[in-house]
Amino acid sequence: MRLLGTFLALAAGLVFAQAQPANREALWKQVAAAEKKGLPKTAAAKLQLIYDSALRDGRHAEAIKALAKRITHEGAVQGNKPEEKITRLQAELEKTPDEAKPLLQTILGHWYWQYFRANRYRFLQRTATAQPLGDDFTTWDLPRLYREIDLHFTNALADGRLKTIPTTDFADLLTKPTLPEKYRPTLYDFIAHEALGFYTSGEFAAAKPEDAFEVRASGPLLGPLDKFLAWVPETTDTESPQFKAVRLYQDVLRFHLDDADSSALNDTDILRLLHGKRIVTGDGTNDRFIEAMQSLVEREPGPLSAWARYHWAQTLHADGDSVEARRVAIAGRDAFPESRGGNRCHNLVAQIEQKSINIQTESIWNAPWPELSVAYRNITEVHFRLVPADWNKFREKNFRLSSKEERQALLKMEPVKSWRHDLPPTADYKQRTELFTVPDNVKPGFYFLISSADASFRENNNQTQTATVWISDLSLVVRSRANQLEGFVVQGNSGDPVAGAQVDVWLLGNRGKYVKKTGTTDESGMFSIQRARNQYRGFILAQHNGQQVGTTGRNNYWGGTVQQPEPKNSVMFFTDRAIYRPGQTIQFKGIALAWHQGKDDYNIMPDRKITVILHDPNREEVERLDLKTNGYGSLSGSFTAPKGRLTGNFQIATTAVPRGQVYFRVEEYKRPKFLVELGKPKQSPKLGETVQLN
């Protein structure tokens, strides 16, 4: 069960749990008609009537639904900006009856959270400032935005009546639950878990202070339930989202400690342990997590035991103990096969038992004969076939078997060589690699190498792989230089150059057509073929004395295009420091340079007028200076790091050619203080000896 993230989605997902009064039912139909016609202003007016009427009748869920849709439509009229919707809802919060405020507070917290997610890059570039921030939340820093979201969730949970209100009373406002309702029986449970989703998300970790709240793996967070509930965390970082999550988990668990049905208690306890596994530091995390899950399985008689077993098994699997993970997952799958945990356990067992095989080999086979590398799991044999192929025909298809029919036809072709290898069983369900030498009694040529885990080479319920290989005494080395495609043809065994070899090259030109060019190797085995700047993809085939070797795919030959040198210029900036406090003076210098690499001409730019701007982290202009370079091409100036603005990454940059920029930080920081003390030597030092200090 969850709260919808956007007003539009919220409005669309709402379902009436009870019959509406006749007048509001008619109004809802009019709203639907206006929405269908694309009349948001008309729909908003009708929704206001529904809102007022529902509040008078105490139908708070219906009223919040109408309010959500109304603000959505009003926002559409005003340009559909999320910040305007947040502002509107904030204003409505003050007018809403107390009974409806907790859910509105929750919605508002979500909206701020979503605004952060959509603008994450902006907030992460900002750091806290000593100056007070205004009401415009779009300019806040990360800690300030966190405090605002935290405030709304805290205010929502402060209403003590929530623990007495069944979640079903607000069915009009909630989506159809994905979990049984007994897991979130009260409105308090619903809002508490929404808040826990925020506190445990980890998205505001960048806002943590130096004395941040941290939990060791040996601590109560991964301990038994009674030890966790008795734990009183000690920290000065009481605003930490992790600290608040711990306290909220304790509150929810205490609330359900004596329930006749343990579903809400154990579901929350599983979430507590998963959160602990993510955030604790130190050794032994997984061991303590598994121990806690075992204990939970023993006390949980229902489907949640399968959910706990899944996380228990998943942790074992991640630690490499797939045998025990499979055993635990099978127990969860068989106990509650239709449950969420049972389904996950089934998938994990299938993942552990899944067969896999991957074959790797060299693309050219010749003496000394290469090896086949077989990486496999849950397979006991591998079969191979070598099928002769026509390189030119396959080249025309870009070395691809593009259809199922082509793959099936290949599997039906008569091989020139077939063989198999037995594979040692992988009883631990882990991948294993075996090496086998390729056959050395096949005549030279171009072949398909087909591998299969099954002797029938069938496509269904089997794993097959296809690769292309050359069996040849020749080898080919290719390089791309300035508008040239070059390479060497050599003997594969000795590396000796092959003179007089014919080299055919097919280069992709305009309109997708290939252009064939031919060359011959010289005494050093080298060939060189002219290519146009746009001809950088193609195939190569070398032939000599009845032997052939070629590329086994369409290669890209990017390198070597000659770029015409052009005149360039730039300003190289330097600052006196890398970090400043607000109010400090930023001293900078710059050197204006101009060069033409082709002419080997490098100069300074004297007497050049240059405008320099100081930008804040939002790339807004803070200040500008009109400067002029001196006879040596240099300039200098100073800015004052602004007070009352966001701190973070600032920039000094020119406004026009010549371009130049430099970055530095403005922060409210303290210079680190430390002291290093060295004890007196225990003995007088001697040449060549190591002296131990106290």
XYZ file of C-alpha atoms in Angstrom:
694
model
C 0.000 0.000 0.000
C 1.462 3.370 -0.919
C 0.603 7.035 -1.395
C 0.512 8.131 -5.031
C 3.486 10.280 -5.982
C 1.888 12.942 -8.154
C -1.447 14.655 -7.921
C -2.316 13.514 -11.420
C -1.533 9.893 -10.583
C -3.238 10.334 -7.228
C -6.419 11.566 -8.849
C -6.376 8.873 -11.512
C -5.917 6.030 -9.046
C -8.629 6.950 -6.579
C -11.561 4.593 -6.199
C -14.792 5.269 -4.333
C -15.259 2.924 -1.400
C -18.750 4.134 -0.615
C -21.617 5.625 -2.633
C -21.419 9.397 -3.186
C -24.233 11.814 -2.304
C -26.306 12.571 -5.368
C -25.141 16.155 -5.864
C -21.432 15.283 -5.641
C -21.904 12.244 -7.841
C -23.295 14.521 -10.555
C -20.439 16.956 -10.025
C -17.867 14.183 -10.435
C -19.448 13.274 -13.772
C -19.195 16.913 -14.835
C -15.522 16.928 -13.810
C -14.886 13.820 -15.931
C -16.623 15.423 -18.904
C -14.565 18.619 -18.546
C -11.337 16.596 -18.335
C -12.267 14.679 -21.463
C -12.826 17.960 -23.340
C -9.550 19.421 -22.078
C -11.175 22.133 -19.919
C -9.026 22.246 -16.746
C -10.452 25.559 -15.549
C -14.032 24.235 -15.653
C -12.976 21.009 -13.927
C -11.227 22.981 -11.159
C -14.383 25.027 -10.466
C -16.513 21.869 -10.091
C -13.872 20.270 -7.869
C -14.000 23.259 -5.513
C -17.729 22.630 -5.033
C -17.080 18.960 -4.318
C -14.322 19.875 -1.860
C -16.529 22.257 0.128
C -19.425 19.805 0.218
C -17.278 16.821 1.230
C -15.697 18.794 4.087
C -19.132 19.773 5.422
C -20.169 16.115 5.420
C -16.940 14.933 7.060
C -15.881 12.956 3.955
C -12.232 13.854 4.286
C -10.882 11.277 1.829
C -13.202 12.544 -0.875
C -12.327 16.145 -0.014
C -8.580 15.482 -0.328
C -9.198 13.735 -3.636
C -11.077 16.770 -4.944
C -8.391 19.107 -3.626
C -5.640 17.088 -5.313
C -7.384 17.130 -8.673
C -8.273 20.788 -8.361
C -4.688 21.838 -7.722
C -3.576 19.644 -10.631
C -5.971 21.362 -13.015
C -5.159 24.835 -11.704
C -1.487 24.039 -12.191
C -2.180 22.982 -15.790
C -3.772 26.366 -16.430
C -0.712 28.113 -14.965
C 1.844 26.124 -16.956
C 1.958 22.843 -14.990
C 4.983 23.792 -12.879
C 5.516 21.476 -9.875
C 6.754 24.321 -7.656
C 3.432 26.147 -8.125
C 1.480 23.046 -7.105
C 3.548 22.709 -3.946
C 2.933 26.345 -3.080
C -0.823 25.935 -3.627
C -1.017 22.838 -1.452
C 1.035 24.529 1.262
C -1.520 27.361 1.328
C -4.454 24.920 1.472
C -2.901 23.085 4.408
C -3.663 25.966 6.756
C -7.360 25.884 5.825
C -7.849 22.119 6.064
C -9.592 20.556 9.107
C -7.323 18.770 11.548
C -8.730 15.359 10.607
C -7.443 15.719 7.043
C -4.092 17.346 7.786
C -1.974 14.217 8.382
C -2.570 12.918 4.871
C -2.078 16.362 3.345
C 1.165 16.701 5.283
C 2.245 13.335 3.878
C 1.344 14.355 0.333
C 3.214 17.635 0.723
C 6.306 15.837 2.007
C 6.163 13.573 -1.026
C 5.877 16.524 -3.379
C 8.963 18.172 -1.943
C 10.772 14.842 -2.197
C 9.787 14.426 -5.838
C 10.881 17.983 -6.562
C 14.325 17.090 -5.184
C 14.506 13.975 -7.375
C 13.656 15.991 -10.478
C 16.255 18.640 -9.589
C 18.821 16.480 -7.829
C 21.797 17.879 -9.747
C 20.987 21.422 -8.608
C 20.720 20.574 -4.918
C 23.848 18.429 -4.900
C 25.846 21.388 -6.223
C 24.749 23.539 -3.300
C 26.154 23.508 0.216
C 24.816 24.896 3.454
C 25.246 28.598 4.115
C 25.382 30.542 7.354
C 22.909 33.069 5.942
C 19.157 32.448 6.459
C 17.297 31.156 3.417
C 14.040 32.684 2.209
C 10.669 31.103 1.510
C 11.508 30.220 -2.100
C 12.224 26.503 -1.756
C 13.675 26.345 -5.280
C 16.762 28.170 -3.943
C 17.212 26.102 -0.779
C 20.262 23.989 -0.097
C 20.102 20.247 0.561
C 19.924 20.343 4.396
C 17.137 22.939 4.298
C 15.065 20.880 1.862
C 15.576 17.779 4.011
C 14.350 19.629 7.088
C 11.195 20.701 5.252
C 10.323 17.166 4.127
C 11.117 15.823 7.588
C 8.856 18.480 9.134
C 5.836 17.392 7.112
C 6.263 13.701 7.924
C 6.860 14.530 11.598
C 3.741 16.712 11.741
C 1.695 14.014 10.045
C 2.758 11.367 12.581
C 2.220 13.672 15.561
C -1.553 13.144 15.451
C -2.222 10.480 18.071
C -5.608 9.620 16.567
C -3.957 7.940 13.586
C -3.439 4.701 15.526
C -7.204 4.363 16.008
C -8.228 5.018 12.399
C -8.395 1.929 10.158
C -6.709 2.367 6.811
C -9.907 1.202 5.136
C -11.595 4.451 6.222
C -9.457 6.248 3.664
C -9.871 3.755 0.845
C -11.106 6.609 -1.373
C -7.650 8.161 -1.239
C -5.385 5.124 -1.505
C -4.503 2.912 -4.403
C -5.440 -0.720 -4.307
C -2.992 -2.275 -1.823
C -0.218 -4.500 -3.171
C 0.136 -6.089 0.281
C -2.559 -7.510 2.560
C -4.326 -4.767 4.533
C -3.341 -6.429 7.804
C 0.278 -5.375 7.089
C -0.774 -1.681 7.333
C -3.914 -1.870 9.495
C -4.110 1.768 10.642
C -3.581 5.179 9.093
C -0.588 5.519 11.415
C 1.023 2.435 9.834
C 0.407 3.783 6.366
C 1.956 7.202 7.028
C 4.789 5.757 9.144
C 5.888 3.488 6.306
C 5.665 6.386 3.851
C 7.991 8.344 6.155
C 10.311 5.339 6.515
C 10.565 5.181 2.735
C 11.934 8.723 2.825
C 14.272 8.321 5.805
C 15.780 5.068 4.507
C 16.142 6.155 0.865
C 19.705 7.421 1.404
C 19.108 10.290 -1.023
C 20.016 12.933 1.531
C 23.297 11.360 2.623
C 25.156 14.370 1.199
C 23.560 16.540 3.879
C 25.016 14.626 6.840
C 27.305 16.439 9.309
C 30.757 15.436 10.505
C 29.324 13.703 13.605
C 26.818 11.732 11.524
C 24.823 8.967 13.209
C 26.385 5.605 12.405
C 25.553 2.051 13.465
C 27.960 -0.852 13.813
C 27.113 -4.307 12.510
C 27.519 -5.652 16.036
C 24.873 -3.236 17.359
C 21.182 -3.792 18.164
C 19.906 -2.730 14.718
C 20.678 -6.237 13.422
C 19.972 -7.903 16.738
C 16.928 -9.705 18.176
C 13.680 -7.756 18.343
C 13.708 -7.343 22.134
C 17.284 -6.006 22.093
C 16.407 -3.578 19.308
C 13.362 -2.235 21.160
C 15.387 -1.765 24.344
C 18.099 0.146 22.483
C 18.435 3.867 23.201
C 20.683 5.255 20.443
C 23.158 7.864 21.646
C 24.170 10.544 19.165
C 24.390 14.288 18.755
C 23.092 13.925 15.196
C 19.422 13.618 16.188
C 18.268 15.093 12.872
C 19.892 12.293 10.891
C 17.453 10.433 8.608
C 19.037 7.166 9.751
C 18.486 8.076 13.403
C 14.872 9.043 12.718
C 14.338 5.796 10.827
C 15.598 3.775 13.801
C 13.285 5.587 16.231
C 10.315 5.262 13.891
C 10.926 1.540 13.404
C 10.964 1.196 17.188
C 7.667 3.087 17.513
C 5.884 1.008 14.868
C 7.181 -2.279 16.288
C 6.163 -1.350 19.844
C 2.697 -0.420 18.572
C 2.203 -3.946 17.186
C 4.152 -5.908 19.783
C 1.036 -7.405 21.419
C -1.105 -7.846 18.296
C -2.986 -11.119 17.998
C -1.991 -11.172 14.325
C 1.780 -10.781 13.980
C 1.685 -9.745 10.295
C 2.187 -5.993 10.803
C 4.879 -6.634 13.420
C 6.943 -9.089 11.384
C 6.603 -7.253 8.076
C 7.984 -4.128 9.744
C 10.701 -6.145 11.466
C 11.871 -7.542 8.119
C 12.080 -3.993 6.783
C 14.055 -2.992 9.879
C 16.602 -5.741 9.299
C 16.906 -4.955 5.584
C 17.538 -1.309 6.427
C 20.134 -2.323 8.999
C 21.895 -4.537 6.481
C 22.208 -1.563 4.122
C 23.566 1.033 6.554
C 25.620 -0.709 9.251
C 29.388 -0.627 9.155
C 31.937 -3.195 10.267
C 32.443 -6.917 9.826
C 29.847 -9.621 10.294
C 26.885 -7.797 8.719
C 25.576 -10.724 6.691
C 26.092 -13.246 9.496
C 24.030 -11.158 11.931
C 21.379 -10.495 9.290
C 21.007 -14.220 8.547
C 20.810 -15.036 12.263
C 18.046 -12.454 12.745
C 16.087 -13.769 9.741
C 16.347 -17.325 11.051
C 14.887 -16.170 14.341
C 12.045 -14.372 12.565
C 11.205 -17.460 10.499
C 10.937 -19.505 13.682
C 8.370 -17.141 15.228
C 6.359 -16.379 12.058
C 3.818 -19.080 11.112
C 2.391 -17.333 8.033
C 3.474 -16.291 4.525
C 5.920 -13.716 5.888
C 8.217 -16.603 6.807
C 8.703 -17.207 3.069
C 9.479 -13.510 2.601
C 12.093 -13.751 5.361
C 13.510 -16.941 3.850
C 13.900 -15.201 0.509
C 16.080 -12.458 2.008
C 17.961 -15.032 4.052
C 18.636 -17.147 0.939
C 19.508 -14.132 -1.187
C 22.164 -13.098 1.324
C 23.642 -16.603 1.328
C 23.688 -16.587 -2.468
C 25.464 -13.205 -2.542
C 28.047 -14.613 -0.123
C 28.724 -17.489 -2.506
C 26.942 -20.263 -0.592
C 24.522 -21.193 -3.347
C 23.925 -24.706 -2.016
C 22.555 -23.494 1.325
C 20.757 -20.594 -0.394
C 18.938 -23.065 -2.625
C 17.907 -25.205 0.341
C 16.501 -22.209 2.241
C 14.693 -20.875 -0.838
C 13.117 -24.262 -1.620
C 11.706 -24.393 1.917
C 10.141 -20.946 1.464
C 8.831 -21.781 -2.009
C 7.211 -25.047 -0.923
C 5.685 -23.657 2.290
C 3.808 -20.712 0.720
C 4.041 -21.026 -3.087
C 1.406 -18.354 -3.828
C 2.818 -15.684 -1.530
C 5.136 -12.810 -2.381
C 8.006 -14.569 -0.601
C 7.177 -17.923 -2.181
C 7.330 -16.413 -5.668
C 10.648 -14.719 -4.959
C 12.054 -17.976 -3.530
C 10.928 -19.801 -6.678
C 12.733 -17.263 -8.854
C 15.890 -17.496 -6.754
C 15.948 -21.297 -7.018
C 15.537 -20.998 -10.794
C 18.373 -18.481 -10.892
C 20.691 -20.765 -8.919
C 19.809 -23.811 -11.048
C 19.985 -21.943 -14.355
C 22.296 -23.508 -16.922
C 24.892 -21.316 -18.583
C 27.735 -21.822 -21.002
C 30.049 -19.402 -22.753
C 32.660 -20.382 -25.336
C 35.666 -18.228 -26.214
C 38.399 -18.923 -28.734
C 40.769 -17.141 -31.092
C 39.397 -16.032 -34.466
C 42.313 -17.642 -36.373
C 43.446 -21.226 -35.752
C 46.923 -22.330 -36.713
C 49.922 -23.939 -35.067
C 50.572 -23.707 -32.196
C 46.902 -24.588 -31.890
C 44.830 -22.365 -29.573
C 42.435 -23.489 -26.865
C 38.687 -23.398 -26.423
C 37.713 -21.746 -23.148
C 34.431 -23.162 -21.796
C 32.892 -21.223 -18.889
C 29.834 -23.123 -17.664
C 27.472 -23.811 -14.790
C 25.011 -26.670 -14.175
C 26.088 -28.420 -17.411
C 27.996 -31.722 -17.692
C 28.912 -31.845 -21.383
C 29.542 -29.580 -24.364
C 29.323 -30.448 -28.057
C 31.010 -28.712 -31.014
C 30.558 -28.612 -34.771
C 32.654 -27.004 -37.499
C 30.506 -26.106 -40.513
C 32.159 -24.717 -43.702
C 31.048 -21.219 -44.724
C 31.401 -18.860 -47.671
C 33.191 -15.754 -46.378
C 32.024 -13.504 -49.220
C 28.370 -14.465 -48.834
C 28.533 -13.997 -45.098
C 30.284 -10.649 -45.583
C 27.329 -9.463 -47.647
C 25.149 -10.086 -44.569
C 27.543 -8.119 -42.323
C 28.502 -11.417 -40.615
C 25.079 -11.762 -39.006
C 22.570 -14.586 -38.860
C 19.650 -12.203 -38.925
C 16.715 -14.614 -38.888
C 15.572 -17.702 -37.060
C 15.368 -19.562 -40.356
C 19.048 -18.873 -41.089
C 20.057 -20.148 -37.647
C 17.967 -23.284 -38.076
C 19.431 -23.902 -41.547
C 22.941 -23.585 -40.119
C 22.195 -26.182 -37.432
C 21.002 -28.608 -40.136
C 24.172 -28.288 -42.255
C 26.582 -31.194 -42.416
C 29.677 -30.446 -40.292
C 33.201 -31.303 -41.379
C 34.117 -32.005 -37.770
C 32.126 -32.895 -34.639
C 33.390 -33.573 -31.144
C 32.394 -33.375 -27.488
C 33.966 -32.769 -24.092
C 32.741 -33.978 -20.708
C 32.613 -31.268 -18.061
C 33.162 -31.800 -14.328
C 29.844 -31.209 -12.476
C 29.339 -27.869 -10.719
C 27.849 -29.225 -7.504
C 28.345 -25.838 -5.826
C 26.282 -24.090 -8.563
C 29.242 -21.813 -9.311
C 30.733 -21.085 -12.716
C 33.734 -23.158 -13.703
C 36.116 -22.807 -16.666
C 37.730 -25.666 -18.593
C 40.253 -25.382 -21.457
C 40.362 -27.732 -24.464
C 42.717 -27.740 -27.456
C 41.033 -27.199 -30.834
C 41.224 -29.946 -33.509
C 44.345 -29.798 -35.703
C 43.154 -32.080 -38.536
C 40.772 -29.759 -40.397
C 41.770 -28.275 -43.765
C 42.249 -24.484 -44.027
C 39.167 -22.373 -44.658
C 36.424 -20.275 -43.119
C 34.044 -22.007 -40.698
C 31.149 -21.618 -38.311
C 31.996 -22.961 -34.867
C 28.758 -24.085 -33.183
C 28.629 -25.125 -29.526
C 25.736 -26.769 -27.706
C 25.010 -28.082 -24.244
C 22.909 -30.830 -25.827
C 24.004 -33.431 -28.374
C 20.949 -32.753 -30.559
C 21.862 -29.084 -31.050
C 18.184 -28.211 -30.646
C 17.175 -24.576 -30.120
C 14.524 -25.106 -27.430
C 15.570 -25.708 -23.811
C 19.191 -25.616 -24.828
C 22.056 -23.163 -25.055
C 23.851 -22.830 -28.377
C 26.495 -20.383 -29.528
C 27.825 -19.592 -32.985
C 31.157 -18.007 -33.849
C 33.247 -17.688 -37.005
C 36.849 -18.877 -37.239
C 39.565 -19.057 -39.861
C 41.841 -22.070 -40.101
C 44.814 -20.587 -41.918
C 48.597 -20.272 -41.891
C 48.186 -16.524 -42.427
C 47.544 -13.777 -39.915
C 46.364 -10.233 -40.489
C 47.350 -7.073 -38.590
C 45.501 -3.849 -39.465
C 46.009 -0.220 -38.562
C 44.423 3.034 -39.754
C 46.514 6.120 -40.394
C 46.057 9.450 -42.175
C 43.455 8.577 -44.843
C 45.182 5.224 -45.266
C 44.140 1.713 -44.345
C 47.355 -0.143 -43.647
C 48.386 -3.488 -42.301
C 50.595 -6.544 -42.498
C 50.076 -10.093 -43.704
C 52.363 -12.502 -41.807
C 52.857 -16.194 -41.200
C 50.718 -17.141 -38.221
C 53.232 -19.550 -36.743
C 56.505 -17.645 -37.191
C 55.386 -14.048 -37.709
C 57.478 -13.791 -40.898
C 56.164 -11.283 -43.452
C 54.271 -12.569 -46.484
C 55.226 -10.693 -49.682
C 52.960 -10.585 -52.731
C 49.745 -11.358 -50.857
C 46.591 -9.950 -52.418
C 44.564 -7.797 -50.042
C 40.941 -6.941 -50.918
C 39.196 -4.237 -48.924
C 35.464 -3.399 -48.976
C 34.839 0.094 -47.567
C 31.396 1.471 -46.838
C 30.859 4.643 -48.851
C 27.996 6.980 -49.639
C 24.401 5.716 -49.745
C 25.327 2.526 -47.909
C 27.248 0.959 -50.785
C 30.567 -0.840 -50.425
C 33.547 0.102 -52.583
C 36.099 -2.630 -53.266
C 39.797 -1.755 -53.395
C 42.734 -4.097 -53.910
C 46.364 -3.922 -52.878
C 49.460 -6.141 -52.639
C 51.882 -6.610 -49.762
C 55.513 -5.538 -50.193
C 58.649 -7.341 -49.021
C 57.875 -6.470 -45.406
C 54.372 -7.912 -45.716
C 52.823 -4.443 -45.563
C 49.899 -3.154 -47.616
C 48.495 0.387 -47.858
C 45.171 1.337 -49.410
C 43.892 4.882 -49.851
C 40.527 5.631 -48.270
C 38.288 8.687 -48.193
C 37.542 10.501 -44.939
C 34.029 9.058 -44.783
C 35.178 5.498 -45.509
C 35.887 4.185 -42.041
C 33.918 0.890 -41.962
C 34.640 -2.254 -43.902
C 36.004 -5.759 -44.360
C 39.434 -7.102 -45.348
C 40.436 -10.377 -47.028
C 44.074 -11.464 -47.631
C 45.028 -14.338 -49.999
C 48.341 -16.055 -50.738
C 49.248 -19.486 -52.174
C 45.730 -20.878 -51.732
C 45.453 -19.714 -48.132
C 43.052 -16.999 -46.983
C 42.416 -14.971 -43.853
C 40.030 -12.090 -43.266
C 38.159 -10.058 -40.743
C 35.186 -11.798 -39.102
C 33.060 -8.695 -38.666
C 32.587 -5.184 -39.973
C 35.333 -3.150 -38.333
C 35.603 0.575 -37.808
C 38.806 2.297 -38.931
C 38.513 5.731 -37.369
C 42.086 6.758 -36.747
C 44.339 8.887 -38.804
C 42.092 11.436 -40.488
C 44.076 14.638 -40.882
C 42.409 17.703 -39.448
C 43.280 21.049 -40.903
C 44.860 23.217 -38.182
C 42.974 26.411 -37.414
C 43.865 29.524 -35.452
C 42.734 29.255 -31.814
C 42.801 31.418 -28.695
C 42.060 31.075 -25.019
C 42.432 32.730 -21.623
C 44.183 30.688 -18.947
C 42.878 31.724 -15.506
C 44.503 31.247 -12.088
C 43.114 32.003 -8.626
C 45.146 32.550 -5.490
C 43.233 29.833 -3.643
C 40.960 26.900 -4.369
C 38.397 27.677 -1.654
C 37.104 30.878 -0.036
C 34.729 31.864 2.734
C 31.811 34.209 1.994
C 33.107 37.791 2.161
C 36.704 36.952 1.316
C 38.494 38.498 -1.673
C 39.023 36.301 -4.730
C 42.236 37.281 -6.478
C 42.659 36.033 -10.020
C 44.980 36.397 -12.985
C 44.708 35.402 -16.617
C 46.916 35.069 -19.676
C 45.392 35.529 -23.152
C 47.001 33.274 -25.740
C 46.621 32.802 -29.512
C 48.151 30.009 -31.569
C 48.133 28.261 -34.936
C 49.528 24.768 -34.582
C 49.922 24.234 -38.321
C 52.135 27.304 -38.639
C 53.953 26.644 -35.365
C 52.876 30.132 -34.306
C 52.249 30.814 -30.599
C 51.669 34.322 -29.235
C 50.238 36.322 -26.372
C 47.334 38.754 -26.910
C 48.370 42.216 -25.602
C 46.005 45.225 -25.242
C 42.870 43.053 -25.581
C 39.624 44.148 -23.876
C 38.069 41.245 -21.994
C 34.942 41.123 -19.807
C 35.075 38.687 -16.897
C 32.016 37.475 -14.931
C 31.699 35.773 -11.530
C 28.953 33.087 -11.572
C 27.350 31.440 -8.509
C 26.474 27.693 -8.299
C 23.186 28.383 -10.140
C 25.196 30.006 -12.978
C 23.673 33.369 -12.120
C 25.826 36.468 -12.532
C 27.213 37.893 -9.287
C 29.562 40.561 -10.603
C 31.466 41.518 -13.768
C 34.676 43.382 -14.564
C 35.838 45.054 -17.788
C 39.589 44.427 -18.050
C 42.373 44.862 -20.569
C 45.461 42.710 -21.056
C 48.849 44.394 -20.646
C 51.804 44.236 -22.992
C 52.535 40.679 -21.850
C 48.981 39.434 -22.545
C 48.070 39.121 -18.871
C 45.228 40.577 -16.821
C 44.302 40.517 -13.148
C 41.422 41.478 -10.908
C 39.451 40.550 -7.836
C 35.914 39.709 -6.771
C 34.358 39.424 -3.333
C 32.861 36.044 -2.474
C 29.196 36.962 -1.915
C 27.386 36.644 1.394
C 23.762 35.604 1.579
C 23.958 33.374 -1.509
C 24.237 29.637 -1.866
C 27.731 28.351 -1.355
C 29.313 25.743 -3.591
C 31.041 25.657 -6.981
C 31.652 29.188 -8.357
C 33.074 30.112 -11.747
C 35.051 32.976 -13.276
C 34.619 33.111 -17.057
C 34.954 35.435 -20.031
C 31.867 36.620 -21.896
C 33.256 36.315 -25.436
C 36.297 35.295 -27.466
C 38.924 34.583 -26.253
C 37.147 32.062 -24.005
C 38.400 30.959 -20.632
C 37.124 29.851 -17.249
C 38.212 28.630 -13.837
C 36.252 26.961 -11.017
C 36.667 27.258 -7.243
C 34.529 26.772 -4.147
C 32.961 29.153 -1.666
C 32.211 27.405 1.627
C 31.554 28.075 5.296
C 34.523 26.010 6.435
C 36.961 25.795 9.281
C 40.631 25.170 8.800
C 41.515 21.729 10.172
C 43.605 21.656 13.312
C 45.773 18.715 14.267
C 48.847 17.957 16.286
C 51.488 15.326 15.608
C 53.633 14.236 18.544
C 56.673 11.941 18.275
C 57.915 10.094 21.298
C 61.544 9.866 22.246
C 63.521 6.907 20.846
C 63.970 4.020 23.248
C 67.635 3.822 22.323
C 70.244 5.871 20.584
C 70.042 5.448 16.807
C 72.786 3.625 14.960
C 73.562 3.747 11.279
C 71.599 1.065 9.370
C 69.221 0.222 12.254
C 65.485 0.833 12.607
C 64.545 2.825 15.708
C 61.167 2.233 17.418
C 59.386 5.305 18.771
C 57.108 5.376 21.789
